[in-house]
Tab-separated table of C-alpha atoms and ligand atoms in Angstrom:
chain	number	residue	atom	x	y	z
O	25	MET	CA	-82.448	155.415	-169.346
O	26	ASN	CA	-82.422	158.645	-171.287
O	27	THR	CA	-80.173	158.000	-174.239
O	28	TYR	CA	-82.195	157.533	-177.396
O	29	PHE	CA	-85.210	159.768	-176.749
O	30	PRO	CA	-83.712	162.581	-174.605
O	31	GLU	CA	-86.304	165.089	-175.849
O	32	VAL	CA	-89.212	163.081	-174.427
O	33	LYS	CA	-90.137	162.707	-170.768
O	34	LYS	CA	-92.465	160.050	-169.355
O	35	ILE	CA	-95.865	160.394	-171.030
O	36	GLU	CA	-98.525	161.240	-168.440
O	37	TYR	CA	-102.311	161.402	-168.443
O	38	GLU	CA	-103.310	165.092	-168.493
O	39	GLY	CA	-106.984	164.824	-169.456
O	40	ARG	CA	-108.955	165.987	-172.458
O	41	ASP	CA	-108.332	169.718	-171.904
O	42	SER	CA	-104.560	169.365	-172.117
O	43	SER	CA	-102.912	170.913	-175.167
O	44	ASN	CA	-99.681	168.970	-174.621
O	45	PRO	CA	-99.267	166.668	-177.649
O	46	LEU	CA	-97.006	164.386	-175.614
O	47	ALA	CA	-99.654	163.558	-173.019
O	48	PHE	CA	-102.621	161.216	-172.876
O	49	LYS	CA	-106.019	162.854	-173.141
O	50	TRP	CA	-108.067	159.690	-172.525
O	51	TYR	CA	-105.736	156.858	-171.513
O	52	ASP	CA	-105.586	156.933	-167.733
O	53	LYS	CA	-104.107	153.563	-166.859
O	54	ASP	CA	-105.634	153.277	-163.382
O	55	GLN	CA	-109.075	154.660	-164.202
O	56	LEU	CA	-111.744	152.066	-163.516
O	57	VAL	CA	-114.069	151.146	-166.370
O	58	LEU	CA	-116.795	148.645	-165.470
O	59	GLY	CA	-114.814	147.690	-162.373
O	60	LYS	CA	-111.474	147.058	-164.091
O	61	SER	CA	-108.600	149.454	-164.783
O	62	MET	CA	-108.023	150.713	-168.314
O	63	GLY	CA	-104.538	149.217	-168.193
O	64	ASP	CA	-105.992	145.782	-167.413
O	65	HIS	CA	-108.662	146.027	-170.092
O	66	LEU	CA	-106.313	147.149	-172.845
O	67	ARG	CA	-102.963	145.468	-172.056
O	68	PHE	CA	-101.108	147.446	-174.744
O	69	GLY	CA	-97.971	146.100	-176.364
O	70	VAL	CA	-95.278	147.699	-178.559
O	71	ALA	CA	-94.250	145.835	-181.728
O	72	TYR	CA	-90.454	145.653	-181.824
O	73	TRP	CA	-90.309	145.238	-185.598
O	74	HIS	CA	-92.218	148.350	-186.589
O	75	THR	CA	-91.266	150.673	-183.775
O	76	LEU	CA	-87.580	149.877	-183.452
O	77	LYS	CA	-86.605	148.224	-186.727
O	78	ASN	CA	-88.618	150.018	-189.401
O	79	GLN	CA	-86.460	152.619	-191.116
O	80	GLY	CA	-88.939	153.786	-193.724
O	81	ALA	CA	-87.609	152.052	-196.838
O	82	ASP	CA	-90.263	151.258	-199.454
O	83	PRO	CA	-90.063	149.758	-202.983
O	84	PHE	CA	-89.392	153.245	-204.383
O	85	GLY	CA	-86.911	154.659	-201.938
O	86	GLU	CA	-84.431	154.021	-199.191
O	87	SER	CA	-84.629	154.587	-195.448
O	88	THR	CA	-85.779	157.943	-194.174
O	89	MET	CA	-85.419	157.220	-190.459
O	90	ALA	CA	-81.931	157.682	-189.078
O	91	ARG	CA	-82.050	156.028	-185.673
O	92	ARG	CA	-79.192	156.446	-183.228
O	93	TRP	CA	-79.491	152.841	-182.104
O	94	ASN	CA	-78.457	151.756	-185.596
O	95	GLU	CA	-75.103	153.594	-185.444
O	96	TYR	CA	-73.089	150.494	-184.543
O	97	ASP	CA	-71.018	148.419	-186.952
O	98	GLU	CA	-71.300	145.034	-185.230
O	99	PRO	CA	-74.744	143.401	-185.608
O	100	LEU	CA	-74.867	142.305	-181.967
O	101	ASP	CA	-73.858	145.770	-180.709
O	102	ARG	CA	-76.641	147.197	-182.855
O	103	ALA	CA	-79.055	144.617	-181.458
O	104	ARG	CA	-78.131	145.515	-177.862
O	105	ALA	CA	-78.522	149.237	-178.537
O	106	THR	CA	-81.888	148.533	-180.188
O	107	GLY	CA	-82.954	146.656	-177.062
O	108	ASP	CA	-81.902	149.590	-174.878
O	109	ALA	CA	-83.823	152.007	-177.106
O	110	ALA	CA	-86.889	149.716	-177.050
O	111	PHE	CA	-87.055	149.602	-173.279
O	112	GLU	CA	-86.433	153.347	-172.946
O	113	PHE	CA	-89.270	153.994	-175.409
O	114	ILE	CA	-91.712	151.553	-173.805
O	115	SER	CA	-90.934	152.829	-170.286
O	116	LYS	CA	-91.507	156.436	-171.304
O	117	LEU	CA	-94.768	155.461	-173.009
O	118	GLY	CA	-95.920	153.647	-169.873
O	119	VAL	CA	-96.838	150.446	-171.693
O	120	ASP	CA	-96.414	147.094	-169.926
O	121	TYR	CA	-95.748	144.754	-172.871
O	122	TYR	CA	-93.738	144.235	-176.019
O	123	CYS	CA	-93.749	141.629	-178.821
O	124	PHE	CA	-90.962	140.425	-181.092
O	125	HIS	CA	-89.905	138.084	-183.869
O	126	ASP	CA	-86.678	136.230	-183.080
O	127	ARG	CA	-84.921	138.072	-185.920
O	128	ASP	CA	-86.034	141.477	-184.641
O	129	LEU	CA	-84.365	140.884	-181.327
O	130	ALA	CA	-81.212	139.214	-182.639
O	131	PRO	CA	-79.631	139.172	-186.092
O	132	GLU	CA	-79.583	136.079	-188.284
O	133	GLY	CA	-76.043	134.628	-188.234
O	134	SER	CA	-74.057	133.024	-191.028
O	135	SER	CA	-75.051	129.566	-189.757
O	136	PHE	CA	-77.898	128.082	-187.719
O	137	ALA	CA	-75.579	127.769	-184.704
O	138	GLU	CA	-74.564	131.423	-184.942
O	139	SER	CA	-78.207	132.528	-185.177
O	140	CYS	CA	-78.970	130.488	-182.044
O	141	ALA	CA	-76.007	132.049	-180.190
O	142	ASN	CA	-77.109	135.555	-181.218
O	143	LEU	CA	-80.611	134.887	-179.961
O	144	GLU	CA	-79.340	133.520	-176.658
O	145	ALA	CA	-77.128	136.589	-176.148
O	146	MET	CA	-80.060	138.903	-176.800
O	147	VAL	CA	-82.411	136.926	-174.569
O	148	THR	CA	-79.938	137.485	-171.730
O	149	HIS	CA	-79.856	141.212	-172.524
O	150	ALA	CA	-83.650	141.494	-172.844
O	151	LYS	CA	-84.203	139.565	-169.631
O	152	GLN	CA	-82.081	142.055	-167.753
O	153	LEU	CA	-83.936	144.982	-169.336
O	154	GLN	CA	-87.267	143.376	-168.403
O	155	GLN	CA	-86.094	143.018	-164.812
O	156	THR	CA	-84.964	146.642	-164.465
O	157	THR	CA	-88.052	148.150	-166.135
O	158	GLY	CA	-90.831	145.697	-165.188
O	159	ILE	CA	-91.843	145.486	-168.866
O	160	LYS	CA	-93.112	142.033	-169.876
O	161	LEU	CA	-93.240	139.973	-173.029
O	162	LEU	CA	-96.767	139.685	-174.447
O	163	TRP	CA	-95.672	137.282	-177.161
O	164	GLY	CA	-92.762	136.023	-179.146
O	165	THR	CA	-92.739	134.557	-182.634
O	166	ALA	CA	-90.319	133.332	-185.281
O	167	ASN	CA	-89.686	135.193	-188.510
O	168	LEU	CA	-90.164	132.405	-191.054
O	169	PHE	CA	-90.639	134.669	-194.063
O	170	SER	CA	-87.797	137.197	-194.557
O	171	HIS	CA	-84.839	134.927	-195.294
O	172	PRO	CA	-84.625	133.728	-198.948
O	173	ARG	CA	-84.738	130.077	-197.792
O	174	TYR	CA	-88.410	130.679	-196.967
O	175	VAL	CA	-89.343	131.985	-200.405
O	176	HIS	CA	-91.734	129.032	-200.942
O	177	GLY	CA	-92.995	128.939	-197.356
O	178	ALA	CA	-91.858	127.431	-194.061
O	179	GLY	CA	-94.172	124.764	-192.610
O	180	THR	CA	-95.880	124.467	-195.992
O	181	ASN	CA	-92.657	124.405	-198.024
O	182	PRO	CA	-92.486	121.721	-200.748
O	183	ASP	CA	-88.948	120.875	-199.520
O	184	TYR	CA	-88.683	118.903	-196.251
O	185	HIS	CA	-85.271	120.490	-195.619
O	186	VAL	CA	-86.815	123.955	-195.328
O	187	PHE	CA	-89.692	122.564	-193.222
O	188	ALA	CA	-87.134	121.125	-190.796
O	189	TYR	CA	-85.183	124.407	-190.715
O	190	ALA	CA	-88.354	126.308	-189.823
O	191	ALA	CA	-89.195	123.774	-187.111
O	192	ALA	CA	-85.690	124.051	-185.649
O	193	GLN	CA	-86.012	127.850	-185.677
O	194	VAL	CA	-89.377	127.717	-183.893
O	195	LYS	CA	-87.859	125.434	-181.259
O	196	GLN	CA	-85.338	128.178	-180.454
O	197	ALA	CA	-87.936	130.970	-180.597
O	198	LEU	CA	-90.267	129.067	-178.279
O	199	ALA	CA	-87.483	128.479	-175.774
O	200	ALA	CA	-86.544	132.194	-175.962
O	201	THR	CA	-90.186	133.195	-175.394
O	202	GLN	CA	-90.388	130.893	-172.406
O	203	GLU	CA	-87.109	132.180	-170.957
O	204	LEU	CA	-88.494	135.741	-171.149
O	205	GLY	CA	-91.801	134.779	-169.532
O	206	GLY	CA	-93.792	135.340	-172.734
O	207	GLU	CA	-97.522	135.080	-172.040
O	208	ASN	CA	-98.361	133.909	-175.579
O	209	TYR	CA	-96.653	132.601	-178.688
O	210	VAL	CA	-97.884	133.707	-182.125
O	211	PHE	CA	-97.917	131.949	-185.479
O	212	TRP	CA	-98.536	134.258	-188.382
O	213	GLY	CA	-98.269	132.260	-191.611
O	214	GLY	CA	-95.760	134.583	-193.283
O	215	ARG	CA	-95.408	132.756	-196.600
O	216	GLU	CA	-97.705	129.838	-195.754
O	217	GLY	CA	-99.790	130.036	-198.906
O	218	TYR	CA	-99.282	129.790	-202.637
O	219	GLU	CA	-99.036	131.760	-205.844
O	220	THR	CA	-100.240	129.182	-208.405
O	221	LEU	CA	-101.833	125.730	-208.242
O	222	LEU	CA	-99.658	124.737	-211.197
O	223	ASN	CA	-96.814	123.942	-208.781
O	224	THR	CA	-98.726	123.389	-205.535
O	225	ARG	CA	-100.226	120.420	-203.685
O	226	MET	CA	-102.610	122.335	-201.487
O	227	LYS	CA	-103.843	119.385	-199.425
O	228	GLN	CA	-100.332	118.182	-198.646
O	229	GLU	CA	-99.244	121.688	-197.620
O	230	GLN	CA	-102.155	121.893	-195.160
O	231	GLU	CA	-101.215	118.492	-193.746
O	232	GLN	CA	-97.625	119.670	-193.379
O	233	MET	CA	-98.810	122.729	-191.452
O	234	ALA	CA	-100.875	120.542	-189.126
O	235	ALA	CA	-97.846	118.301	-188.517
O	236	PHE	CA	-95.738	121.402	-187.845
O	237	PHE	CA	-98.226	122.703	-185.275
O	238	ARG	CA	-98.443	119.291	-183.614
O	239	MET	CA	-94.671	119.295	-183.092
O	240	CYS	CA	-94.872	122.795	-181.604
O	241	VAL	CA	-97.623	121.758	-179.189
O	242	GLU	CA	-95.603	118.706	-178.196
O	243	TYR	CA	-92.389	120.686	-177.641
O	244	ALA	CA	-94.192	123.361	-175.610
O	245	ARG	CA	-95.596	120.621	-173.387
O	246	LYS	CA	-92.137	119.089	-173.015
O	247	ILE	CA	-90.466	122.326	-171.877
O	248	GLY	CA	-93.425	123.335	-169.718
O	249	PHE	CA	-94.305	126.458	-171.731
O	250	SER	CA	-97.593	127.604	-170.253
O	251	GLY	CA	-98.301	130.539	-172.606
O	252	GLN	CA	-101.190	130.562	-175.062
O	253	PHE	CA	-100.583	129.589	-178.703
O	254	LEU	CA	-102.174	132.057	-181.120
O	255	ILE	CA	-102.669	131.967	-184.892
O	256	GLU	CA	-103.030	135.277	-186.730
O	257	PRO	CA	-105.285	135.284	-189.816
O	258	LYS	CA	-104.390	137.174	-192.981
O	259	PRO	CA	-105.913	136.571	-196.435
O	260	LYS	CA	-103.122	137.712	-198.758
O	261	GLU	CA	-99.720	139.414	-198.834
O	262	PRO	CA	-97.053	138.243	-199.156
O	263	THR	CA	-98.554	135.248	-201.008
O	264	LYS	CA	-101.600	135.626	-203.210
O	265	HIS	CA	-103.548	132.952	-201.293
O	266	GLN	CA	-102.576	132.777	-197.617
O	267	TYR	CA	-103.884	129.551	-196.042
O	268	ASP	CA	-104.921	131.342	-192.827
O	269	PHE	CA	-107.372	133.552	-194.741
O	270	ASP	CA	-109.571	134.633	-191.838
O	271	SER	CA	-110.837	133.483	-188.434
O	272	ALA	CA	-113.421	131.083	-189.861
O	273	THR	CA	-110.835	129.426	-192.116
O	274	ILE	CA	-108.424	128.894	-189.230
O	275	LEU	CA	-111.120	127.537	-186.931
O	276	ASN	CA	-112.068	125.017	-189.626
O	277	PHE	CA	-108.410	124.031	-190.109
O	278	LEU	CA	-107.928	123.541	-186.364
O	279	GLN	CA	-111.093	121.422	-186.118
O	280	THR	CA	-110.143	119.306	-189.132
O	281	TYR	CA	-106.707	118.476	-187.748
O	282	GLU	CA	-107.832	118.121	-184.105
O	283	LEU	CA	-105.715	121.038	-182.960
O	284	ILE	CA	-108.560	123.253	-181.779
O	285	ASP	CA	-107.842	122.780	-178.066
O	286	TYR	CA	-104.336	124.214	-178.305
O	287	PHE	CA	-104.858	127.495	-180.132
O	288	LYS	CA	-106.681	130.789	-179.967
O	289	LEU	CA	-106.649	133.615	-182.508
O	290	ASN	CA	-104.729	136.879	-182.714
O	291	ILE	CA	-106.953	139.208	-184.729
O	292	GLU	CA	-105.340	142.054	-186.672
O	293	ALA	CA	-107.531	144.928	-187.840
O	294	ASN	CA	-105.855	145.513	-191.207
O	295	HIS	CA	-105.856	141.759	-191.948
O	296	ALA	CA	-109.600	141.688	-191.295
O	297	THR	CA	-110.223	144.481	-193.797
O	298	LEU	CA	-107.967	142.816	-196.383
O	299	ALA	CA	-110.212	139.753	-196.048
O	300	GLY	CA	-113.263	141.899	-196.805
O	301	HIS	CA	-114.396	141.918	-193.172
O	302	THR	CA	-114.506	144.546	-190.475
O	303	PHE	CA	-112.203	144.261	-187.452
O	304	GLU	CA	-115.237	143.725	-185.213
O	305	HIS	CA	-116.532	140.944	-187.473
O	306	GLU	CA	-113.311	138.984	-187.034
O	307	LEU	CA	-113.319	139.636	-183.285
O	308	ALA	CA	-116.923	138.412	-183.105
O	309	VAL	CA	-116.208	135.220	-185.095
O	310	ALA	CA	-113.272	134.381	-182.830
O	311	ALA	CA	-115.196	135.257	-179.669
O	312	ALA	CA	-118.221	133.173	-180.686
O	313	ALA	CA	-115.936	130.150	-180.827
O	314	GLY	CA	-114.375	131.036	-177.468
O	315	LYS	CA	-111.120	131.679	-179.300
O	316	LEU	CA	-110.465	135.411	-179.050
O	317	GLY	CA	-106.904	135.410	-177.719
O	318	SER	CA	-105.282	138.721	-178.582
O	319	MET	CA	-105.350	141.657	-181.025
O	320	ASP	CA	-102.904	143.311	-183.384
O	321	VAL	CA	-104.258	146.834	-183.525
O	322	ASN	CA	-103.716	149.041	-186.558
O	323	ARG	CA	-105.747	150.182	-189.529
O	324	GLY	CA	-105.645	150.008	-193.309
O	325	ASP	CA	-106.510	152.647	-195.858
O	326	PRO	CA	-109.780	152.072	-197.719
O	327	LEU	CA	-108.240	153.590	-200.856
O	328	LEU	CA	-105.230	151.247	-200.856
O	329	GLY	CA	-105.481	147.497	-201.198
O	330	TRP	CA	-102.600	146.397	-199.010
O	331	ASP	CA	-101.474	146.035	-195.421
O	332	THR	CA	-100.610	149.666	-194.672
O	333	ASP	CA	-100.288	148.994	-190.915
O	334	GLN	CA	-101.259	152.518	-189.922
O	335	PHE	CA	-101.786	153.522	-186.334
O	336	PRO	CA	-105.405	153.048	-185.231
O	337	THR	CA	-107.043	156.422	-184.640
O	338	ASP	CA	-110.497	155.698	-186.076
O	339	LEU	CA	-112.892	156.167	-183.178
O	340	TYR	CA	-115.828	154.185	-184.630
O	341	SER	CA	-113.625	151.169	-185.246
O	342	ALA	CA	-112.277	151.456	-181.682
O	343	ILE	CA	-115.794	151.639	-180.218
O	344	TYR	CA	-116.998	148.596	-182.178
O	345	ALA	CA	-113.881	146.642	-181.217
O	346	MET	CA	-114.312	147.579	-177.560
O	347	LEU	CA	-117.962	146.502	-177.645
O	348	GLU	CA	-116.778	143.057	-178.755
O	349	LEU	CA	-113.984	142.992	-176.178
O	350	LEU	CA	-116.298	143.909	-173.298
O	351	GLY	CA	-118.840	141.408	-174.598
O	352	THR	CA	-116.358	138.538	-174.262
O	353	GLY	CA	-115.194	139.448	-170.782
O	354	GLY	CA	-111.605	140.362	-171.708
O	355	LEU	CA	-108.502	139.098	-173.434
O	356	GLY	CA	-107.092	136.842	-170.715
O	357	SER	CA	-103.363	136.493	-171.351
O	358	GLY	CA	-103.701	138.410	-174.638
O	359	GLY	CA	-103.308	142.114	-175.235
O	360	MET	CA	-103.445	144.842	-177.848
O	361	ASN	CA	-100.204	144.926	-179.785
O	362	PHE	CA	-99.583	147.966	-181.978
O	363	ASP	CA	-98.700	146.150	-185.186
O	364	ALA	CA	-98.453	149.567	-186.806
O	365	LYS	CA	-95.787	151.757	-188.308
O	366	VAL	CA	-95.356	155.479	-188.649
O	367	ARG	CA	-95.554	156.774	-192.227
O	368	ARG	CA	-92.327	157.130	-194.160
O	369	GLY	CA	-92.579	160.890	-193.911
O	370	SER	CA	-92.923	160.772	-190.102
O	371	PHE	CA	-89.254	160.051	-189.626
O	372	GLU	CA	-88.380	161.749	-186.350
O	373	PRO	CA	-88.138	159.574	-183.211
O	374	VAL	CA	-90.778	161.740	-181.512
O	375	ASP	CA	-93.274	160.627	-184.191
O	376	LEU	CA	-93.165	157.162	-182.603
O	377	PHE	CA	-94.568	158.721	-179.437
O	378	HIS	CA	-97.267	160.698	-181.241
O	379	ALA	CA	-98.350	157.533	-183.044
O	380	HIS	CA	-98.646	155.332	-179.971
O	381	ILE	CA	-100.269	158.064	-177.870
O	382	GLY	CA	-102.918	158.501	-180.567
O	383	GLY	CA	-103.626	154.781	-180.749
O	384	MET	CA	-103.800	154.380	-176.974
O	385	ASP	CA	-106.085	157.391	-176.599
O	386	ALA	CA	-108.378	156.134	-179.381
O	387	PHE	CA	-108.877	152.774	-177.657
O	388	ALA	CA	-109.190	154.339	-174.209
O	389	ARG	CA	-111.895	156.635	-175.543
O	390	GLY	CA	-113.493	153.729	-177.405
O	391	LEU	CA	-113.496	151.749	-174.169
O	392	VAL	CA	-115.170	154.546	-172.199
O	393	ILE	CA	-117.828	155.009	-174.891
O	394	ALA	CA	-118.427	151.272	-175.269
O	395	SER	CA	-118.788	150.879	-171.519
O	396	ALA	CA	-121.346	153.711	-171.431
O	397	ILE	CA	-123.287	152.014	-174.245
O	398	ILE	CA	-123.236	148.729	-172.354
O	399	GLU	CA	-124.257	150.343	-169.078
O	400	ASP	CA	-127.132	152.123	-170.790
O	401	GLY	CA	-128.312	148.730	-172.004
O	402	PHE	CA	-130.173	149.909	-175.140
O	403	LEU	CA	-128.320	147.552	-177.502
O	404	GLU	CA	-128.857	144.548	-175.288
O	405	ASP	CA	-132.512	145.485	-174.752
O	406	PHE	CA	-132.995	145.842	-178.479
O	407	LYS	CA	-131.456	142.433	-179.178
O	408	LYS	CA	-133.441	140.855	-176.362
O	409	GLN	CA	-136.632	142.089	-177.931
O	410	ARG	CA	-135.485	141.093	-181.425
O	411	TYR	CA	-134.906	137.476	-180.399
O	412	SER	CA	-137.787	137.273	-177.932
O	413	SER	CA	-139.777	134.783	-180.024
O	414	TRP	CA	-137.236	132.062	-179.197
O	415	LYS	CA	-139.255	130.489	-176.434
O	416	GLY	CA	-141.544	127.478	-176.327
O	417	PRO	CA	-141.230	125.770	-179.738
O	418	GLY	CA	-138.236	128.013	-180.540
O	419	THR	CA	-136.358	126.754	-177.478
O	420	ALA	CA	-137.087	123.173	-178.511
O	421	ALA	CA	-135.822	123.854	-182.058
O	422	LEU	CA	-132.610	125.431	-180.769
O	423	ALA	CA	-132.007	122.428	-178.535
O	424	GLY	CA	-132.418	120.075	-181.488
O	425	ARG	CA	-135.793	118.803	-180.256
O	426	SER	CA	-137.954	119.867	-183.187
O	427	SER	CA	-138.619	118.771	-186.767
O	428	LEU	CA	-139.791	120.032	-190.147
O	429	GLU	CA	-143.210	118.552	-189.307
O	430	ASN	CA	-143.386	120.584	-186.074
O	431	CYS	CA	-142.522	123.737	-187.999
O	432	GLU	CA	-145.196	122.969	-190.570
O	433	SER	CA	-147.882	122.561	-187.876
O	434	PHE	CA	-146.725	125.835	-186.311
O	435	ILE	CA	-147.097	127.659	-189.627
O	436	ARG	CA	-150.496	126.091	-190.357
O	437	GLU	CA	-151.645	127.379	-186.986
O	438	HIS	CA	-149.946	130.847	-186.977
O	439	GLY	CA	-149.830	131.781	-190.671
O	440	GLU	CA	-147.652	134.610	-192.018
O	441	PRO	CA	-145.074	136.192	-189.605
O	442	GLN	CA	-145.218	139.900	-188.739
O	443	VAL	CA	-141.716	141.051	-189.709
O	444	PRO	CA	-140.352	144.020	-187.674
O	445	SER	CA	-137.799	146.628	-188.813
O	446	GLY	CA	-134.103	146.023	-187.997
O	447	ARG	CA	-133.819	149.745	-187.069
O	448	GLN	CA	-130.167	150.015	-188.121
O	449	GLU	CA	-130.209	153.806	-188.598
O	450	TYR	CA	-131.965	154.330	-185.269
O	451	LEU	CA	-129.256	152.266	-183.538
O	452	GLU	CA	-126.442	154.078	-185.361
O	453	ASN	CA	-127.920	157.398	-184.258
O	454	LEU	CA	-127.961	156.205	-180.674
O	455	ILE	CA	-124.283	155.178	-180.905
O	456	ASN	CA	-123.487	158.709	-182.113
O	457	SER	CA	-125.288	160.179	-179.125
O	458	PHE	CA	-122.658	158.562	-176.865
O	459	ILE	CA	-119.682	160.197	-178.589
Y	13	XUL	C1	-97.735	140.728	-190.857
Y	13	XUL	C2	-97.987	140.670	-189.412
Y	13	XUL	C3	-96.919	140.112	-188.566
Y	13	XUL	C4	-97.392	139.294	-187.427
Y	13	XUL	C5	-96.295	138.632	-186.640
Y	13	XUL	O1	-98.747	141.265	-191.609
Y	13	XUL	O2	-99.019	141.111	-188.953
Y	13	XUL	O3	-96.124	141.165	-188.124
Y	13	XUL	O4	-98.141	140.055	-186.529
Y	13	XUL	O5	-95.507	137.825	-187.436
Y	14	CO	CO1	-99.751	141.254	-187.008
């Protein structure tokens, strides 16, 4: 396997003093952190769509990335070569997982039947590549947003015909994910949202989405798919109002339609910031509900208002995310998928390696720092002290065994509270002392 990236050898851990740009400085897969290997904590995945399929086109210019795996005339030959390149890349990077949309792996055909046949052919090819390399499928999903038929949405489309098409496509994508041993299946609501209420029945569209999910749950049960279903929040782009705005919105939707038991969340950093949240806020909301399933790791640009999907190299963000991850006890069957693309100007294949190495090192370093912070215990001690008044009558109130009258008697007895400082700057300074 040395066809598409002949200039790159297997990426190794060389430690922080190495000057080799094609080596890990922090990510040492087998290094134990709080009793678990880095590889098991982080469970990195490569996103097929960005890493293999992105060619750098933007609204102002054409592709900048000439990839050798695209030099085939027949779509299926191109798809096979792309698969070969993907597994060569992932093997050399030393990552265990990948993620795909059905239409990344196999091209859309000229009919539904042809699309299904293409997908089946590519599942056979990918299965063989998985067997020879040991690389596994973190999650599969269906692309229900690129084809023009989905211009007004998929599950939330005003036309039942399109709804049914999307459902039929998910049936195939779910079966493909199962065949490849996918550990999760993701729903990102590509065009599940609206542009104007003038032509939209919002309540009906939400009910349609719930019906769509119910059919997916039912089909997964029928075929014995044991992977975790994940929904990925995003507030806007491509539609102005995406229904799955953020974690809290999705949790409310799942509760309302009695679907909460079947789903967890896949939190993407750049989607969190588009929603006006931090990445760690979204992780914390999901974790508090016991629903943190997986992460799409990337970053946005604070000066741009869209989903730039840049590689995550911001160390503070990585530390805060790792504090949340360690606080929940891990991702289970989830992982950290690099839903990130190299910039248009970074068009050489080797840039794909630089990008992933940087992201992996940032999270490895974030993990080491977060674990040191946790082991030191100062944050936990501070919070323990901050909430220490929740005993006696506080415990009763938390357990629902108090009343406004009880609180009034308490205040008549104890008077004005002594309010302590939140000490934010002190805590931020301590975080810096660990870096
Ligand atoms: C789009 C996005 C998707 C999902 C999978 O913003 O994040 O790539 O992760 O459909
Ligand atoms: Co994503």
